[in-house]
mmCIF file of C-alpha atoms in Angstrom:
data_model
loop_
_atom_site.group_PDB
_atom_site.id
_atom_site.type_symbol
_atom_site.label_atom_id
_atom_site.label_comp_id
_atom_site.label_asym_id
_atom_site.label_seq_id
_atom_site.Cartn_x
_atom_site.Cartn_y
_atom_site.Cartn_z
ATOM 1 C CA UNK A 1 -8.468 19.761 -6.502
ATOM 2 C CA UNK A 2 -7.555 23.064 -5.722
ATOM 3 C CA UNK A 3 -6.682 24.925 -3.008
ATOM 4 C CA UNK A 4 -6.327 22.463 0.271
ATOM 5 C CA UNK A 5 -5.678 24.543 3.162
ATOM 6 C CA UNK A 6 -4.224 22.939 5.801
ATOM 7 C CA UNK A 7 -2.941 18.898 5.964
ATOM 8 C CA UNK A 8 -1.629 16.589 9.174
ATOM 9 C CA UNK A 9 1.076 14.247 8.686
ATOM 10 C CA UNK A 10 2.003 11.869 10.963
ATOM 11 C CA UNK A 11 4.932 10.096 11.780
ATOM 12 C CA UNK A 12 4.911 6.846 14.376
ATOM 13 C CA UNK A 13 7.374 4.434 14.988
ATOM 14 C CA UNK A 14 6.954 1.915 12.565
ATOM 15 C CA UNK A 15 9.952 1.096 9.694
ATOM 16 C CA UNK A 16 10.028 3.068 6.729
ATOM 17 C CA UNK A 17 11.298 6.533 6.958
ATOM 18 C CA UNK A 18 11.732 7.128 3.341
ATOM 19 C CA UNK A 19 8.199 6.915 3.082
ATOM 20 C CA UNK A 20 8.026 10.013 5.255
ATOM 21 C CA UNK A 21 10.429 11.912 3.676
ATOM 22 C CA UNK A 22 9.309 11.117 0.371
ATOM 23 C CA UNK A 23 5.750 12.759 1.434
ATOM 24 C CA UNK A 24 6.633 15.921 3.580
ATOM 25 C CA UNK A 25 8.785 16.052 0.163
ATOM 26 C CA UNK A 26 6.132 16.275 -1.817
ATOM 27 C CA UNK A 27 3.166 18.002 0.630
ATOM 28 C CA UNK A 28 6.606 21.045 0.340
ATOM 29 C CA UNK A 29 6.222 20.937 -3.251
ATOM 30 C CA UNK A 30 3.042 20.792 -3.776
ATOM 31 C CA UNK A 31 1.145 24.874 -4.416
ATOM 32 C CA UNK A 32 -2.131 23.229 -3.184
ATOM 33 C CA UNK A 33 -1.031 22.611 0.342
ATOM 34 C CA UNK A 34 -0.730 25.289 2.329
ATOM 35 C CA UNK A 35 0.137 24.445 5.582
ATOM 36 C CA UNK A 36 1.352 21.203 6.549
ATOM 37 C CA UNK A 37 1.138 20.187 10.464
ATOM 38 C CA UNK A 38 3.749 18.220 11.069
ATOM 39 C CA UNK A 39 3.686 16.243 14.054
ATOM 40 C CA UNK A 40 6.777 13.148 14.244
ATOM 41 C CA UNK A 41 6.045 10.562 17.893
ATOM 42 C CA UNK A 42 8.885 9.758 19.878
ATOM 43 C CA UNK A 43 9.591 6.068 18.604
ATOM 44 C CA UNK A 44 9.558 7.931 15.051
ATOM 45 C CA UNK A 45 12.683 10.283 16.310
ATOM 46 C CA UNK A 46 14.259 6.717 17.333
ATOM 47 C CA UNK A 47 13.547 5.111 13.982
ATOM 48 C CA UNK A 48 14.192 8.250 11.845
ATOM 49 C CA UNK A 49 17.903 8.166 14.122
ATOM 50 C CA UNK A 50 18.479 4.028 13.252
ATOM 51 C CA UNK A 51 17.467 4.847 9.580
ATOM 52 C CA UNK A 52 18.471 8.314 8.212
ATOM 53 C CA UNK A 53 20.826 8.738 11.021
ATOM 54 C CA UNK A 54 19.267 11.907 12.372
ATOM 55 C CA UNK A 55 18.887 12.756 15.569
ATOM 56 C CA UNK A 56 16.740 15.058 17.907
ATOM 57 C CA UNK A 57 13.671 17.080 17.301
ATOM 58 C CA UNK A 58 14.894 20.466 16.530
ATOM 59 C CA UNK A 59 14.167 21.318 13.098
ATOM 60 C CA UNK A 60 13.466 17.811 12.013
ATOM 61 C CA UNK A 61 11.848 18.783 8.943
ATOM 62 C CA UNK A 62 15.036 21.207 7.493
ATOM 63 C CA UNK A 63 16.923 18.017 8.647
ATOM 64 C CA UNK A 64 14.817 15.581 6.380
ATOM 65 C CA UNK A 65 14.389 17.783 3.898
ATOM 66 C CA UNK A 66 17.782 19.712 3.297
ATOM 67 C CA UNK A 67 16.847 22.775 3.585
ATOM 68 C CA UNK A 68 13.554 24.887 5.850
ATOM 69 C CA UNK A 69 9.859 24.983 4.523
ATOM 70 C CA UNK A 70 8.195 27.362 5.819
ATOM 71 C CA UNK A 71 5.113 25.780 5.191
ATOM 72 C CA UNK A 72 5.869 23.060 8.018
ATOM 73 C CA UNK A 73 4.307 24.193 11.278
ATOM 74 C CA UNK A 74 5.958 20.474 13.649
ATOM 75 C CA UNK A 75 4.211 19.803 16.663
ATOM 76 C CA UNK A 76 5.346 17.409 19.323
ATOM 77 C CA UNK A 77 3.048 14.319 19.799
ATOM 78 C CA UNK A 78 2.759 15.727 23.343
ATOM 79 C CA UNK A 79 0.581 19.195 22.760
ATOM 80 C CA UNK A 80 -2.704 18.045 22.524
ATOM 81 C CA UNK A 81 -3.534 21.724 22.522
ATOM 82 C CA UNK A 82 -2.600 22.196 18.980
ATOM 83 C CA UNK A 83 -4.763 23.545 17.158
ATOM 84 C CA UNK A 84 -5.151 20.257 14.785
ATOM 85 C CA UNK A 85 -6.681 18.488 18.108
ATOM 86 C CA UNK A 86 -10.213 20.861 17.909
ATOM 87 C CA UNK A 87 -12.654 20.349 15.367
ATOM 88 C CA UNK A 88 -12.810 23.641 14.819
ATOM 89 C CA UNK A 89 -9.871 24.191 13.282
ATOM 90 C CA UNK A 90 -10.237 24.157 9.512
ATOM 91 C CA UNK A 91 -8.250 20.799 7.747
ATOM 92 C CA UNK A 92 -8.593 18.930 4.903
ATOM 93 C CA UNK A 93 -7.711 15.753 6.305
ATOM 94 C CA UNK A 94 -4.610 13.758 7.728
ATOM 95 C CA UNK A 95 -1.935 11.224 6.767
ATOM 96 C CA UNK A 96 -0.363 8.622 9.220
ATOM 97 C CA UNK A 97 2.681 7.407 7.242
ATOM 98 C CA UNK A 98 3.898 5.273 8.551
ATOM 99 C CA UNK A 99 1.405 3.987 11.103
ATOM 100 C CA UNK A 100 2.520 1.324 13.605
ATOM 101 C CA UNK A 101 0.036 -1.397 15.267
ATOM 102 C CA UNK A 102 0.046 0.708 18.237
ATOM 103 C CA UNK A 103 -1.122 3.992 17.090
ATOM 104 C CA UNK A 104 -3.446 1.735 14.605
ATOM 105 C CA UNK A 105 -5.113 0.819 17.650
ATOM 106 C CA UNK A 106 -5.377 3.437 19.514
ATOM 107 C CA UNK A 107 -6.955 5.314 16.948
ATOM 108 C CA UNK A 108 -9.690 2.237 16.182
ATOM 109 C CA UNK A 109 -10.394 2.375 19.808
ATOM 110 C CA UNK A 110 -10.729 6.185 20.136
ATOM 111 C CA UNK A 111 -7.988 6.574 23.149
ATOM 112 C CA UNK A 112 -6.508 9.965 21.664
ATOM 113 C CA UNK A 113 -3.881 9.649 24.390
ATOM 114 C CA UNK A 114 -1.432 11.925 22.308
ATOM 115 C CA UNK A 115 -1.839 14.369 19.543
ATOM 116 C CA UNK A 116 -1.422 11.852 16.366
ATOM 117 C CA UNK A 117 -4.287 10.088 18.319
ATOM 118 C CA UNK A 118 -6.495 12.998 19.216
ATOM 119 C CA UNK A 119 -5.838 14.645 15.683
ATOM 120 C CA UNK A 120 -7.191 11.656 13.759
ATOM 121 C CA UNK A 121 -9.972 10.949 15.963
ATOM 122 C CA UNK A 122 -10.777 14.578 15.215
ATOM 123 C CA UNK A 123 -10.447 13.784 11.423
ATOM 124 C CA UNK A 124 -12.843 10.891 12.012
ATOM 125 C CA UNK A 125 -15.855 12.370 13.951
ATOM 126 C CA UNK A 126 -15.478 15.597 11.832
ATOM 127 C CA UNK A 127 -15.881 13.115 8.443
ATOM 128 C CA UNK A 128 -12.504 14.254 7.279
ATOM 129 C CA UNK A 129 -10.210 11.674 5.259
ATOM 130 C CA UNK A 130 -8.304 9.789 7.427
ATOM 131 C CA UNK A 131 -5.122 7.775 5.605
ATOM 132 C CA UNK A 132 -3.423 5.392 7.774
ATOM 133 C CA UNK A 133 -0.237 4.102 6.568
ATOM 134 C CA UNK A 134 -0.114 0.638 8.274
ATOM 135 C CA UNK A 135 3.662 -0.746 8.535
ATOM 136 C CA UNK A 136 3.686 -4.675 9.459
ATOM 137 C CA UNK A 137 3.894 -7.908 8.388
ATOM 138 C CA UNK A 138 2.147 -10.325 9.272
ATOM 139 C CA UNK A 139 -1.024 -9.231 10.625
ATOM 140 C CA UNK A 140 -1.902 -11.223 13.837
ATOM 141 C CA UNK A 141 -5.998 -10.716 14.432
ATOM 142 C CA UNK A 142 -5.738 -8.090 16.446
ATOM 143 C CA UNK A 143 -4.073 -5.532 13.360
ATOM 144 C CA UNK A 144 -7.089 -6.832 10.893
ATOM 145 C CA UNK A 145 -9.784 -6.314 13.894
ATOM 146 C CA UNK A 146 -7.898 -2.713 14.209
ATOM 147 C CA UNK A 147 -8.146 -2.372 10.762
ATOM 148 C CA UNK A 148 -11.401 -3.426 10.545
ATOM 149 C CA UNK A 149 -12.692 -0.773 13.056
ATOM 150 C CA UNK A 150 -10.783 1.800 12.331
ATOM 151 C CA UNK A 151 -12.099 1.290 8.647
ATOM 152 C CA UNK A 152 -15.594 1.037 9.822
ATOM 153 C CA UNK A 153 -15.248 4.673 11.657
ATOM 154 C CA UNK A 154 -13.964 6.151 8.626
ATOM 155 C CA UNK A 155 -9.983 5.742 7.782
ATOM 156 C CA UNK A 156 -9.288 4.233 4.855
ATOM 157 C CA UNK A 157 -6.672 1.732 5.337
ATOM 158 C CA UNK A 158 -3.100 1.914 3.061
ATOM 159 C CA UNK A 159 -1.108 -0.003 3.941
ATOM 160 C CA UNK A 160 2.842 0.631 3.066
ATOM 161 C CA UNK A 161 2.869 -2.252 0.140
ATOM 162 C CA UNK A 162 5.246 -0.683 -2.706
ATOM 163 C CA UNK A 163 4.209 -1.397 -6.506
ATOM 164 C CA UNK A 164 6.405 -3.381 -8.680
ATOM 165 C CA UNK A 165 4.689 -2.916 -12.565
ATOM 166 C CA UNK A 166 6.215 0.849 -12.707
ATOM 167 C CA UNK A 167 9.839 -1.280 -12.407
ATOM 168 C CA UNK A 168 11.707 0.604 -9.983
ATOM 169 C CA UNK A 169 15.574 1.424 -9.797
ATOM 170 C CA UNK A 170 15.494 2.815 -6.072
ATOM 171 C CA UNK A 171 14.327 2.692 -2.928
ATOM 172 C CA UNK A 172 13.435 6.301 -3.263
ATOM 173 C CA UNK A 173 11.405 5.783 -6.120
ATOM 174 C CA UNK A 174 9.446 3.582 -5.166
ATOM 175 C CA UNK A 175 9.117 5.247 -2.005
ATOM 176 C CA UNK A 176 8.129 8.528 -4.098
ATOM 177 C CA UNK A 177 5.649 6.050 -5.848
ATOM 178 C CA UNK A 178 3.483 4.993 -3.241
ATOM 179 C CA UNK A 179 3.695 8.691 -2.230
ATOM 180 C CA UNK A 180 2.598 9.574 -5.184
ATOM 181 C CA UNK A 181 -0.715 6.995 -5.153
ATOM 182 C CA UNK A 182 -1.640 8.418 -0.999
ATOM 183 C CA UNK A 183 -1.427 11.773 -2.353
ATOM 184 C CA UNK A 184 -3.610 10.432 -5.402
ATOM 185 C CA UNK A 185 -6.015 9.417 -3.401
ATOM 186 C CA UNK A 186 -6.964 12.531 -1.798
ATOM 187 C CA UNK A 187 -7.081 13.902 -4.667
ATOM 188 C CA UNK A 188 -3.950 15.778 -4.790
ATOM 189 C CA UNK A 189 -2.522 13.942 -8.404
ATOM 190 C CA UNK A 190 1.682 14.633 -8.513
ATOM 191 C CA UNK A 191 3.316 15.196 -11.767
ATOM 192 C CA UNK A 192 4.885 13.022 -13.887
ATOM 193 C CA UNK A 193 3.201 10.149 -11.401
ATOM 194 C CA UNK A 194 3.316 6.779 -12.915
ATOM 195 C CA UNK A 195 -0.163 5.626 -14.560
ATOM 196 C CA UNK A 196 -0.473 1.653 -15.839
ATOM 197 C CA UNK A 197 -1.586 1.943 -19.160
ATOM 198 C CA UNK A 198 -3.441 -1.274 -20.375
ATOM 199 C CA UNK A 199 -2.021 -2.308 -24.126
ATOM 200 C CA UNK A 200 -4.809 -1.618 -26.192
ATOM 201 C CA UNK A 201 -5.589 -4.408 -29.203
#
């Protein structure tokens, strides 16, 4: 894939903020993305406080990253009059990473109550990939119904299940992994990403 334009990543409350880092990491590095809205809920502030010990929403992303992007454009879940809410505005898709149980169902039941929720319902009617990040465990039958429906509108479901067969040493590698498999998936293949490679006979 080539040029991309413009990509949505989403941060909810669930665990698992190196998972976040490790992609707005990557999105940063990667020539192919533009433009990167960035858009972080409230519970993720909390989480991204209890986890990475950071604090507040001013200039989140120089404060995950280390140092300013200026291909971040962060958007509070609040301004549904971004321009990643309208259909009209050109994107080539959006990543929910990770995605709780509650923004999981509000997107399978189309409430679009905030912008993570109107953004991917956008993404959804507009036939644009969807990737939700789903962070639980165990599913009760209300998450695989969720899943199911949110599935059957058009997200494909990822959920946040690190691999093992590459042997990671770190947490950040494996987080970089999985990152690394999402991005993958759209089509956006990182270098120097692990591949299995079957033994031949």
């Amino acid at each position: 894939m080539n040029d991309v334009g413009n990509l949505t990543l989403a941060v909810t409350g669930a665990s698992g903020s190196i998972y976040a880092v490790a992609m707005l990491r990557a999105l940063v590095g990667d020539k192919r993305v533009r433009r990167i809205h960035f858009v972080a809920s409230e519970n993720a502030l909390r989480v991204f406080a209890e986890e990475l010990g950071l604090s507040g929403r001013n200039d989140l992303p120089t404060k995950l990253l280390g140092s300013p992007s200026d291909k971040i454009c962060l958007h509070p879940e609040s301004d549904i009059g971004a321009g990643i809410a309208s259909g009209s505005y050109p994107s080539r898709g959006m990543i929910v990473l990770p995605c709780s149980m509650g923004t999981l169902g509000a997107i399978a039941n189309g409430l679009a109550a905030n912008l993570i929720q109107r953004a991917a319902d956008v993404c959804l009617k507009e036939q644009r990939p969807l990737i939700l990040c789903v962070r639980e465990t165990p599913f009760n039958r209300i998450h695989l119904r969720n899943m199911q429906l949110a599935a059957e509108a058009g997200a494909t479901i990822f959920p946040v299940i690190p691999t093992l067969y590459n042997r990671p040493q770190t947490t950040t590698e494996m987080a970089k992994q999985f990152v690394d498999r999402v991005l993958a998936h759209l089509g956006l293949e990182q270098p120097g990403a692990y591949q299995w490679k079957a033994e031949e006979d």
